[in-house]
Tab-separated table of C-alpha atoms and ligand atoms in Angstrom:
chain	number	residue	atom	x	y	z
A	1	UNK	CA	0.011	-0.033	0.003
A	2	UNK	CA	1.215	3.456	-0.748
A	3	UNK	CA	-0.614	6.759	-0.292
A	4	UNK	CA	-0.723	9.576	-2.725
A	5	UNK	CA	0.074	12.943	-1.066
A	6	UNK	CA	-2.359	15.556	-2.317
A	7	UNK	CA	-0.902	19.018	-1.756
A	8	UNK	CA	-3.314	21.027	0.387
A	9	UNK	CA	-3.503	24.803	0.383
A	10	UNK	CA	-1.775	26.178	3.483
A	11	UNK	CA	-4.766	27.714	5.404
A	12	UNK	CA	-2.538	30.002	7.321
A	13	UNK	CA	-0.869	31.488	4.151
A	14	UNK	CA	-2.132	35.014	3.812
A	15	UNK	CA	-1.855	37.331	0.886
A	16	UNK	CA	-0.474	40.725	1.870
A	17	UNK	CA	-1.224	43.455	-0.589
A	18	UNK	CA	1.143	46.333	-0.866
A	19	UNK	CA	0.089	49.953	-0.606
A	20	UNK	CA	-2.904	51.791	0.742
A	21	UNK	CA	-3.074	54.061	3.730
A	22	UNK	CA	-4.575	53.339	7.217
A	23	UNK	CA	-7.216	55.701	8.381
A	24	UNK	CA	-9.916	55.718	11.158
A	25	UNK	CA	-10.382	54.655	14.736
A	26	UNK	CA	-9.263	51.353	16.268
A	27	UNK	CA	-9.826	49.962	19.780
A	28	UNK	CA	-7.102	47.488	20.596
A	29	UNK	CA	-7.980	44.398	22.726
A	30	UNK	CA	-7.362	44.061	26.446
A	31	UNK	CA	-3.793	44.120	27.809
A	32	UNK	CA	-2.315	40.633	27.788
A	33	UNK	CA	-0.249	41.025	30.896
A	34	UNK	CA	-3.071	42.496	32.938
A	35	UNK	CA	-5.528	39.834	31.659
A	36	UNK	CA	-3.352	36.959	32.896
A	37	UNK	CA	-2.973	38.530	36.286
A	38	UNK	CA	-6.715	39.343	36.674
A	39	UNK	CA	-7.429	35.612	36.058
A	40	UNK	CA	-4.705	34.342	38.370
A	41	UNK	CA	-5.296	36.697	41.239
A	42	UNK	CA	-9.083	36.366	40.941
A	43	UNK	CA	-8.603	32.556	41.134
A	44	UNK	CA	-6.737	32.712	44.533
A	45	UNK	CA	-8.869	35.490	46.009
A	46	UNK	CA	-11.859	34.842	48.367
A	47	UNK	CA	-15.121	35.626	46.641
A	48	UNK	CA	-16.100	36.758	43.171
A	49	UNK	CA	-13.886	38.728	40.755
A	50	UNK	CA	-15.435	40.432	37.809
A	51	UNK	CA	-13.360	41.307	34.783
A	52	UNK	CA	-14.329	43.742	32.011
A	53	UNK	CA	-12.231	43.985	28.873
A	54	UNK	CA	-10.314	40.744	29.421
A	55	UNK	CA	-8.314	39.813	26.336
A	56	UNK	CA	-10.148	36.900	24.580
A	57	UNK	CA	-7.009	35.582	22.983
A	58	UNK	CA	-5.155	32.254	23.035
A	59	UNK	CA	-2.624	33.103	25.801
A	60	UNK	CA	-5.144	34.243	28.465
A	61	UNK	CA	-7.368	31.271	27.481
A	62	UNK	CA	-4.411	29.011	28.352
A	63	UNK	CA	-4.216	30.564	31.816
A	64	UNK	CA	-7.978	30.174	32.260
A	65	UNK	CA	-7.909	26.527	31.158
A	66	UNK	CA	-5.119	25.695	33.597
A	67	UNK	CA	-7.034	27.329	36.460
A	68	UNK	CA	-10.218	25.495	35.523
A	69	UNK	CA	-8.309	22.206	35.653
A	70	UNK	CA	-7.462	23.035	39.322
A	71	UNK	CA	-11.185	23.558	40.226
A	72	UNK	CA	-11.581	27.311	39.653
A	73	UNK	CA	-14.858	28.332	38.099
A	74	UNK	CA	-14.388	30.862	35.328
A	75	UNK	CA	-17.238	31.946	33.016
A	76	UNK	CA	-16.743	31.607	29.254
A	77	UNK	CA	-14.270	34.113	27.788
A	78	UNK	CA	-15.825	35.735	24.755
A	79	UNK	CA	-15.255	39.081	23.093
A	80	UNK	CA	-17.121	41.873	24.875
A	81	UNK	CA	-18.394	39.605	27.719
A	82	UNK	CA	-17.804	40.256	31.384
A	83	UNK	CA	-15.866	37.343	32.906
A	84	UNK	CA	-16.626	36.086	36.357
A	85	UNK	CA	-14.330	34.043	38.623
A	86	UNK	CA	-15.268	32.212	41.779
A	87	UNK	CA	-11.998	32.462	43.751
A	88	UNK	CA	-10.961	29.489	45.800
A	89	UNK	CA	-8.619	31.268	48.223
A	90	UNK	CA	-4.834	31.067	48.618
A	91	UNK	CA	-4.762	27.347	49.389
A	92	UNK	CA	-7.871	26.233	47.612
A	93	UNK	CA	-6.479	24.946	44.281
A	94	UNK	CA	-7.107	21.256	43.576
A	95	UNK	CA	-4.466	18.838	42.210
A	96	UNK	CA	-5.339	18.523	38.579
A	97	UNK	CA	-6.052	15.113	37.075
A	98	UNK	CA	-3.861	15.746	34.027
A	99	UNK	CA	-1.015	17.811	32.975
A	100	UNK	CA	-1.439	21.620	32.707
A	101	UNK	CA	-1.010	22.913	29.142
A	102	UNK	CA	0.264	26.470	28.921
A	103	UNK	CA	0.234	26.539	25.078
A	104	UNK	CA	2.440	29.226	23.735
A	105	UNK	CA	2.287	31.376	26.861
A	106	UNK	CA	5.474	32.070	28.895
A	107	UNK	CA	3.462	34.293	31.285
A	108	UNK	CA	1.065	31.455	32.012
A	109	UNK	CA	3.840	28.966	32.722
A	110	UNK	CA	6.036	31.252	34.768
A	111	UNK	CA	3.382	32.825	36.935
A	112	UNK	CA	1.631	29.511	37.538
A	113	UNK	CA	5.011	28.109	38.770
A	114	UNK	CA	4.933	30.637	41.539
A	115	UNK	CA	1.314	30.060	42.246
A	116	UNK	CA	1.709	26.295	42.635
A	117	UNK	CA	4.987	26.179	44.508
A	118	UNK	CA	3.336	26.494	47.827
A	119	UNK	CA	0.184	24.443	47.207
A	120	UNK	CA	1.360	21.833	49.766
A	121	UNK	CA	1.341	18.095	48.761
A	122	UNK	CA	-0.255	18.593	45.367
A	123	UNK	CA	1.708	17.469	42.332
A	124	UNK	CA	1.571	19.399	39.062
A	125	UNK	CA	3.090	18.872	35.633
A	126	UNK	CA	3.300	21.910	33.369
A	127	UNK	CA	3.958	21.786	29.657
A	128	UNK	CA	3.348	23.899	26.447
A	129	UNK	CA	3.881	24.043	22.751
A	130	UNK	CA	7.218	23.475	21.063
A	131	UNK	CA	8.287	27.095	21.456
A	132	UNK	CA	7.442	27.182	25.149
A	133	UNK	CA	9.134	23.847	25.831
A	134	UNK	CA	12.327	25.476	24.629
A	135	UNK	CA	12.151	28.652	26.727
A	136	UNK	CA	14.221	28.978	29.877
A	137	UNK	CA	12.345	28.217	33.103
A	138	UNK	CA	15.204	27.904	35.613
A	139	UNK	CA	15.217	31.701	35.941
A	140	UNK	CA	11.870	31.107	37.869
A	141	UNK	CA	12.574	27.602	39.250
A	142	UNK	CA	15.824	28.682	40.857
A	143	UNK	CA	14.490	31.652	43.004
A	144	UNK	CA	11.465	29.480	43.969
A	145	UNK	CA	13.847	26.768	45.155
A	146	UNK	CA	15.477	29.358	47.465
A	147	UNK	CA	12.025	29.657	49.049
A	148	UNK	CA	11.827	25.839	49.505
A	149	UNK	CA	9.961	24.925	46.249
A	150	UNK	CA	10.326	21.488	44.636
A	151	UNK	CA	10.646	22.070	40.965
A	152	UNK	CA	12.286	19.858	38.356
A	153	UNK	CA	12.305	19.468	34.567
A	154	UNK	CA	14.396	18.618	31.528
A	155	UNK	CA	17.924	20.135	31.273
A	156	UNK	CA	18.457	20.394	34.967
A	157	UNK	CA	15.030	22.051	35.553
A	158	UNK	CA	15.383	24.625	32.757
A	159	UNK	CA	12.939	23.175	30.211
A	160	UNK	CA	9.347	22.048	30.354
A	161	UNK	CA	7.633	19.644	31.005
A	162	UNK	CA	8.200	20.788	34.571
A	163	UNK	CA	7.156	18.964	37.701
A	164	UNK	CA	6.149	20.910	40.786
A	165	UNK	CA	5.376	19.308	44.144
A	166	UNK	CA	3.773	21.900	46.361
A	167	UNK	CA	5.792	22.540	49.535
A	168	UNK	CA	5.971	24.710	52.592
A	169	UNK	CA	7.755	27.899	51.470
A	170	UNK	CA	9.799	30.370	53.523
A	171	UNK	CA	10.322	33.991	52.706
A	172	UNK	CA	13.656	35.105	51.195
A	173	UNK	CA	15.461	38.147	49.743
A	174	UNK	CA	15.972	37.410	46.058
A	175	UNK	CA	17.912	39.434	43.602
A	176	UNK	CA	16.875	38.622	40.014
A	177	UNK	CA	19.518	38.521	37.259
A	178	UNK	CA	17.188	40.035	34.553
A	179	UNK	CA	14.516	42.648	34.816
A	180	UNK	CA	11.634	40.260	34.105
A	181	UNK	CA	8.073	40.896	35.274
A	182	UNK	CA	7.363	37.182	34.814
A	183	UNK	CA	10.104	36.173	37.283
A	184	UNK	CA	9.178	38.938	39.682
A	185	UNK	CA	5.496	37.994	39.591
A	186	UNK	CA	6.157	34.302	40.129
A	187	UNK	CA	8.135	35.083	43.248
A	188	UNK	CA	5.396	37.494	44.562
A	189	UNK	CA	2.791	34.792	44.077
A	190	UNK	CA	4.862	32.279	45.864
A	191	UNK	CA	5.469	34.835	48.645
A	192	UNK	CA	1.706	35.037	49.365
A	193	UNK	CA	1.908	31.491	50.713
A	194	UNK	CA	5.342	31.572	52.408
A	195	UNK	CA	6.329	31.820	56.022
A	196	UNK	CA	7.852	35.265	56.602
A	197	UNK	CA	8.187	38.110	54.143
A	198	UNK	CA	9.905	37.973	50.738
A	199	UNK	CA	11.664	40.812	48.913
A	200	UNK	CA	12.414	40.770	45.248
A	201	UNK	CA	15.219	43.068	43.991
A	202	UNK	CA	15.246	43.735	40.255
A	203	UNK	CA	18.290	45.034	38.280
A	204	UNK	CA	15.858	47.495	36.609
A	205	UNK	CA	12.168	47.973	37.085
A	206	UNK	CA	9.960	45.747	35.014
A	207	UNK	CA	6.255	46.202	34.291
A	208	UNK	CA	4.436	46.640	37.626
A	209	UNK	CA	0.947	45.286	36.921
A	210	UNK	CA	1.341	42.579	39.546
A	211	UNK	CA	2.256	45.088	42.219
A	212	UNK	CA	-0.680	47.394	41.424
A	213	UNK	CA	-3.205	44.524	41.228
A	214	UNK	CA	-2.014	42.555	44.229
A	215	UNK	CA	-2.327	45.699	46.359
A	216	UNK	CA	-5.890	46.312	44.970
A	217	UNK	CA	-6.728	42.650	45.960
A	218	UNK	CA	-5.586	43.512	49.504
A	219	UNK	CA	-2.078	41.897	49.602
A	220	UNK	CA	0.408	43.268	51.995
A	221	UNK	CA	2.849	44.541	49.416
A	222	UNK	CA	5.394	47.442	49.584
A	223	UNK	CA	7.363	48.931	46.799
A	224	UNK	CA	10.540	50.673	47.788
A	225	UNK	CA	14.236	51.080	46.878
A	226	UNK	CA	15.649	53.165	44.079
A	227	UNK	CA	13.103	53.401	41.158
A	228	UNK	CA	10.737	50.880	42.901
A	229	UNK	CA	13.139	47.982	42.350
A	230	UNK	CA	12.515	46.379	45.806
A	231	UNK	CA	9.184	44.790	46.280
A	232	UNK	CA	8.236	43.115	49.508
A	233	UNK	CA	5.272	40.826	50.243
A	234	UNK	CA	4.320	39.878	53.720
A	235	UNK	CA	1.974	36.928	53.977
A	236	UNK	CA	-1.069	36.468	56.182
A	237	UNK	CA	-3.608	38.496	54.311
A	238	UNK	CA	-6.357	36.851	52.297
A	239	UNK	CA	-7.019	38.418	48.813
A	240	UNK	CA	-10.465	39.706	48.302
A	241	UNK	CA	-12.360	39.399	44.917
A	242	UNK	CA	-12.357	42.594	42.934
A	243	UNK	CA	-13.929	44.350	39.981
A	244	UNK	CA	-11.270	44.920	37.297
A	245	UNK	CA	-11.332	46.885	34.056
A	246	UNK	CA	-8.558	45.850	31.633
A	247	UNK	CA	-7.246	48.684	29.436
A	248	UNK	CA	-6.232	48.121	25.821
A	249	UNK	CA	-2.781	46.704	25.217
A	250	UNK	CA	-0.088	49.220	24.305
A	251	UNK	CA	1.916	46.281	22.800
A	252	UNK	CA	-0.947	45.782	20.327
A	253	UNK	CA	-1.442	49.547	19.808
A	254	UNK	CA	2.215	49.638	18.856
A	255	UNK	CA	1.500	48.105	15.417
A	256	UNK	CA	-0.927	50.921	14.591
A	257	UNK	CA	1.339	53.637	16.058
A	258	UNK	CA	4.204	52.579	13.815
A	259	UNK	CA	1.898	51.993	10.808
A	260	UNK	CA	0.324	55.428	11.132
A	261	UNK	CA	3.797	56.932	11.317
A	262	UNK	CA	5.409	55.186	8.331
A	263	UNK	CA	2.548	54.691	5.864
A	264	UNK	CA	2.021	57.814	3.624
A	265	UNK	CA	-1.420	59.350	4.091
A	266	UNK	CA	-2.258	57.510	7.277
A	267	UNK	CA	-4.170	59.046	10.097
A	268	UNK	CA	-5.351	56.870	13.057
A	269	UNK	CA	-6.834	57.179	16.498
A	270	UNK	CA	-6.005	54.275	18.799
A	271	UNK	CA	-8.539	54.217	21.574
A	272	UNK	CA	-8.307	53.083	25.231
A	273	UNK	CA	-4.614	52.373	25.340
A	274	UNK	CA	-2.981	51.463	28.698
A	275	UNK	CA	-0.281	54.022	29.516
A	276	UNK	CA	1.407	52.459	32.491
A	277	UNK	CA	4.810	54.152	32.631
A	278	UNK	CA	6.561	50.775	32.888
A	279	UNK	CA	5.200	50.074	29.405
A	280	UNK	CA	5.420	53.310	27.388
A	281	UNK	CA	9.034	53.058	26.101
A	282	UNK	CA	7.521	52.879	22.543
A	283	UNK	CA	6.092	56.405	22.908
A	284	UNK	CA	9.525	57.654	23.995
A	285	UNK	CA	11.168	56.192	20.919
A	286	UNK	CA	8.431	57.508	18.588
A	287	UNK	CA	9.051	60.931	20.115
A	288	UNK	CA	12.807	60.682	19.364
A	289	UNK	CA	11.865	59.727	15.776
A	290	UNK	CA	9.713	62.884	15.672
A	291	UNK	CA	6.587	60.892	14.827
A	292	UNK	CA	3.324	62.734	14.877
A	293	UNK	CA	1.880	61.199	18.035
A	294	UNK	CA	-0.536	62.882	20.431
A	295	UNK	CA	-1.956	61.351	23.592
A	296	UNK	CA	-5.449	62.686	24.381
A	297	UNK	CA	-8.277	61.943	26.861
A	298	UNK	CA	-5.772	60.833	29.593
A	299	UNK	CA	-7.672	59.168	32.485
A	300	UNK	CA	-7.288	56.607	35.252
A	301	UNK	CA	-9.174	53.327	34.883
A	302	UNK	CA	-9.114	50.929	37.829
A	303	UNK	CA	-5.618	51.874	38.950
A	304	UNK	CA	-3.987	52.016	35.541
A	305	UNK	CA	-3.483	55.185	33.429
A	306	UNK	CA	-5.231	55.095	30.077
A	307	UNK	CA	-5.599	57.403	27.042
A	308	UNK	CA	-6.359	57.627	23.304
A	309	UNK	CA	-3.494	58.120	20.896
A	310	UNK	CA	-3.623	60.080	17.639
A	311	UNK	CA	-1.036	59.362	15.009
A	312	UNK	CA	-0.478	60.581	11.483
A	313	UNK	CA	2.163	60.058	8.833
A	314	UNK	CA	5.520	61.830	8.974
A	315	UNK	CA	7.680	61.664	5.796
A	316	UNK	CA	10.961	62.471	7.525
A	317	UNK	CA	11.270	60.198	10.578
A	318	UNK	CA	14.563	60.259	12.480
A	319	UNK	CA	16.555	57.103	13.378
A	320	UNK	CA	16.854	56.030	17.023
A	321	UNK	CA	19.270	54.380	19.402
A	322	UNK	CA	18.057	52.234	22.262
A	323	UNK	CA	19.900	50.188	24.879
A	324	UNK	CA	19.329	47.936	27.902
A	325	UNK	CA	18.097	50.745	30.079
A	326	UNK	CA	14.831	51.266	28.197
A	327	UNK	CA	14.436	47.642	27.206
A	328	UNK	CA	12.032	46.503	30.004
A	329	UNK	CA	9.656	49.339	28.977
A	330	UNK	CA	9.419	48.244	25.363
A	331	UNK	CA	10.678	44.598	25.207
A	332	UNK	CA	7.701	43.326	23.191
A	333	UNK	CA	7.879	46.248	20.743
A	334	UNK	CA	11.306	45.533	19.265
A	335	UNK	CA	9.874	43.624	16.201
A	336	UNK	CA	7.644	46.482	15.169
A	337	UNK	CA	10.332	49.068	16.038
A	338	UNK	CA	12.760	47.285	13.676
A	339	UNK	CA	10.131	47.774	10.923
A	340	UNK	CA	9.873	51.493	11.820
A	341	UNK	CA	13.730	51.719	11.596
A	342	UNK	CA	13.598	50.614	7.965
A	343	UNK	CA	11.638	53.873	7.160
A	344	UNK	CA	13.794	56.395	8.977
A	345	UNK	CA	16.423	58.629	7.423
A	346	UNK	CA	19.573	57.118	8.906
A	347	UNK	CA	20.838	54.208	10.931
A	348	UNK	CA	19.035	52.940	14.000
A	349	UNK	CA	20.646	50.865	16.706
A	350	UNK	CA	19.072	48.418	19.155
A	351	UNK	CA	21.324	47.200	21.939
A	352	UNK	CA	20.975	45.346	25.202
A	353	UNK	CA	18.213	43.259	23.753
A	354	UNK	CA	19.480	39.719	24.246
A	355	UNK	CA	16.264	38.874	26.166
A	356	UNK	CA	14.580	38.972	22.672
A	357	UNK	CA	16.400	35.734	21.901
A	358	UNK	CA	14.386	33.721	24.447
A	359	UNK	CA	10.905	35.061	23.589
A	360	UNK	CA	8.247	33.050	21.594
A	361	UNK	CA	11.065	32.917	18.890
A	362	UNK	CA	14.521	34.360	18.756
A	363	UNK	CA	13.068	37.688	17.698
A	364	UNK	CA	16.458	39.330	16.748
A	365	UNK	CA	17.221	36.436	14.396
A	366	UNK	CA	13.724	36.140	12.964
A	367	UNK	CA	13.267	39.915	12.295
A	368	UNK	CA	16.722	40.122	10.742
A	369	UNK	CA	15.976	37.042	8.534
A	370	UNK	CA	12.541	38.213	7.395
A	371	UNK	CA	13.373	41.894	6.828
A	372	UNK	CA	16.474	40.801	4.868
A	373	UNK	CA	14.186	38.793	2.541
A	374	UNK	CA	12.397	42.056	1.816
A	375	UNK	CA	15.707	43.636	0.924
A	376	UNK	CA	16.211	45.552	4.178
A	377	UNK	CA	19.776	46.162	5.291
A	378	UNK	CA	20.114	44.781	8.808
A	379	UNK	CA	23.067	43.711	10.832
A	380	UNK	CA	22.423	41.213	13.534
A	381	UNK	CA	24.469	41.371	16.822
A	382	UNK	CA	24.438	39.129	19.853
A	383	UNK	CA	22.403	41.687	21.772
A	384	UNK	CA	20.673	43.703	19.105
A	385	UNK	CA	20.262	44.924	15.533
A	386	UNK	CA	21.658	47.754	13.421
A	387	UNK	CA	19.035	48.804	10.794
A	388	UNK	CA	19.773	50.993	7.866
A	389	UNK	CA	16.812	53.208	6.944
A	390	UNK	CA	15.794	54.533	3.633
A	391	UNK	CA	16.053	51.355	1.583
A	392	UNK	CA	13.068	50.329	-0.543
A	393	UNK	CA	11.566	47.013	0.570
A	394	UNK	CA	10.284	44.458	-1.870
A	395	UNK	CA	7.351	42.035	-1.622
A	396	UNK	CA	8.281	38.439	-0.988
A	397	UNK	CA	7.315	35.158	0.828
A	398	UNK	CA	7.419	35.972	4.536
A	399	UNK	CA	6.935	33.682	7.558
A	400	UNK	CA	5.901	34.599	11.080
A	401	UNK	CA	7.815	31.532	12.291
A	402	UNK	CA	4.819	31.009	14.631
A	403	UNK	CA	5.375	34.273	16.504
A	404	UNK	CA	2.402	36.624	16.926
A	405	UNK	CA	4.398	39.856	17.152
A	406	UNK	CA	6.477	38.972	14.161
A	407	UNK	CA	3.295	38.129	12.099
A	408	UNK	CA	1.830	41.615	12.848
A	409	UNK	CA	5.169	43.410	12.350
A	410	UNK	CA	5.604	41.821	8.911
A	411	UNK	CA	2.052	42.695	7.942
A	412	UNK	CA	2.845	46.371	8.523
A	413	UNK	CA	6.182	46.149	6.645
A	414	UNK	CA	4.467	44.468	3.711
A	415	UNK	CA	2.193	47.497	3.117
A	416	UNK	CA	5.346	49.566	2.455
A	417	UNK	CA	6.831	47.062	-0.022
A	418	UNK	CA	6.948	47.731	-3.763
A	419	UNK	CA	5.108	44.556	-4.656
A	420	UNK	CA	2.775	42.104	-2.946
A	421	UNK	CA	3.862	39.543	-0.332
A	422	UNK	CA	2.542	36.373	1.315
A	423	UNK	CA	2.786	35.459	4.991
A	424	UNK	CA	3.026	31.934	6.256
A	425	UNK	CA	1.733	31.002	9.732
A	426	UNK	CA	-0.288	34.307	9.816
A	427	UNK	CA	-2.666	32.798	12.349
A	428	UNK	CA	-0.064	33.343	15.053
A	429	UNK	CA	-1.490	36.832	15.533
A	430	UNK	CA	-4.356	35.365	17.501
A	431	UNK	CA	-2.067	34.672	20.436
A	432	UNK	CA	-2.464	38.298	21.534
A	433	UNK	CA	-4.720	40.046	18.897
A	434	UNK	CA	-7.440	37.847	17.468
A	435	UNK	CA	-9.030	40.665	15.431
A	436	UNK	CA	-5.749	42.018	13.986
A	437	UNK	CA	-6.491	40.932	10.380
A	438	UNK	CA	-9.980	42.209	10.375
A	439	UNK	CA	-8.919	45.604	12.000
A	440	UNK	CA	-6.238	45.915	9.338
A	441	UNK	CA	-8.743	45.271	6.545
A	442	UNK	CA	-11.248	47.851	8.015
A	443	UNK	CA	-8.570	50.573	8.499
A	444	UNK	CA	-7.054	50.025	5.017
A	445	UNK	CA	-7.932	52.370	2.171
A	446	UNK	CA	-6.631	51.266	-1.230
A	447	UNK	CA	-7.361	53.616	-4.068
B	1	S3P	C1	5.199	39.864	30.433
B	1	S3P	C2	6.541	40.202	30.663
B	1	S3P	C3	7.556	40.314	29.590
B	1	S3P	C4	6.859	40.303	28.216
B	1	S3P	C5	5.785	39.259	28.067
B	1	S3P	C6	4.726	39.512	29.106
B	1	S3P	C7	4.352	39.756	31.654
B	1	S3P	O1	8.415	39.198	29.705
B	1	S3P	O2	7.859	40.069	27.181
B	1	S3P	O3	5.223	39.356	26.790
B	1	S3P	O4	3.103	39.658	31.457
B	1	S3P	O5	4.827	39.654	32.757
B	1	S3P	P1	9.632	39.277	30.775
B	1	S3P	O6	9.025	39.511	32.025
B	1	S3P	O7	10.294	37.910	30.736
B	1	S3P	O8	10.493	40.351	30.191
């Protein structure tokens, strides 16, 4: 017997048409980082948590599914619906009957490691997709072990599948080697269940959504030290269910902010964007580039600053130089900023970005590879990229390499190419922005 292989059309292959301008209003979906935390903290609070604006995308769905497997009741997560969680309290998670699948989501796996470390006598196995099974986890496992956690996994505990046996934890003072909100948040979650207080000291301040939200849930948490790099949690307080409003994700808004700046004739208003200062590095860079960006309607929504952002095309954008200092404030925006750099007058430099190599893909290598296919001049370095602006890009066969932020960055780049492109694995965008392709179609005006 032999079988005849019939070639099937790649469903994820998307045609990307060159040209057109982007005009109108767009409301980006809920912030991914805040959505994960709302689900996780709601799950271990006492009483009901109500979430408005939760991101209905694959990554938060992974977090919700893991929590449901441990006995937490969470209402269906659908676009526009309020989500309700029946919290089980700090020690109320059940041992799941099966492995916990974190999908593509590093935030799910790392924060859940902290959550489970102190769930005494329960055994948990965490895994994820191929990308997640190759991302470093010892950076979380190691500090948790300093608190008494029992964590093991492939490659000396660095790679999933991971095994966690809940144990009695003790407070500790822990310096983290990288400014990572995922590491910090995992330690803070473990600290809620430890004996004695725990202090995390970061080399630079990472996004502070956990600190803000844990305080709102009633945790005993103090932020101190230079630039708020020392965070102390003292256990003993139950978390209380809350009402949370999730602002739009500035990391999703970034695609429109760059598109509006580089595509001739574009004029956009991006509504309801979270403007937490630990996340707004992209706005600082766009200012250096002299992009036409204007933040309006600034307001405070449930403990997070929010605003609308107006952007319109600027034909003479300046190049930029960024290094490790600003990196934690724009770490997820490097792919789209490297697209922006292709359309500046001059050479842009991205340094101190080696963390990008351990994201959903090696984002420095993937962006360099894909942009070079389009004819961009890019030098790849161990910790960054040098990008030469002002070259014309050509349409070609592109590939997201299964990375959501790469898919959306290449989509914006392809509009500026001199011929049409195709994008393989375009469905990756749904990890953080399920409506990206329909929003792009709606905003696009092709004459
Ligand atoms: C996130 C933190 C960042 C970011 C990720 C989401 C979070 O990672 O890249 O997309 O929600 O805490 P690191 O904390 O590892 O820098």
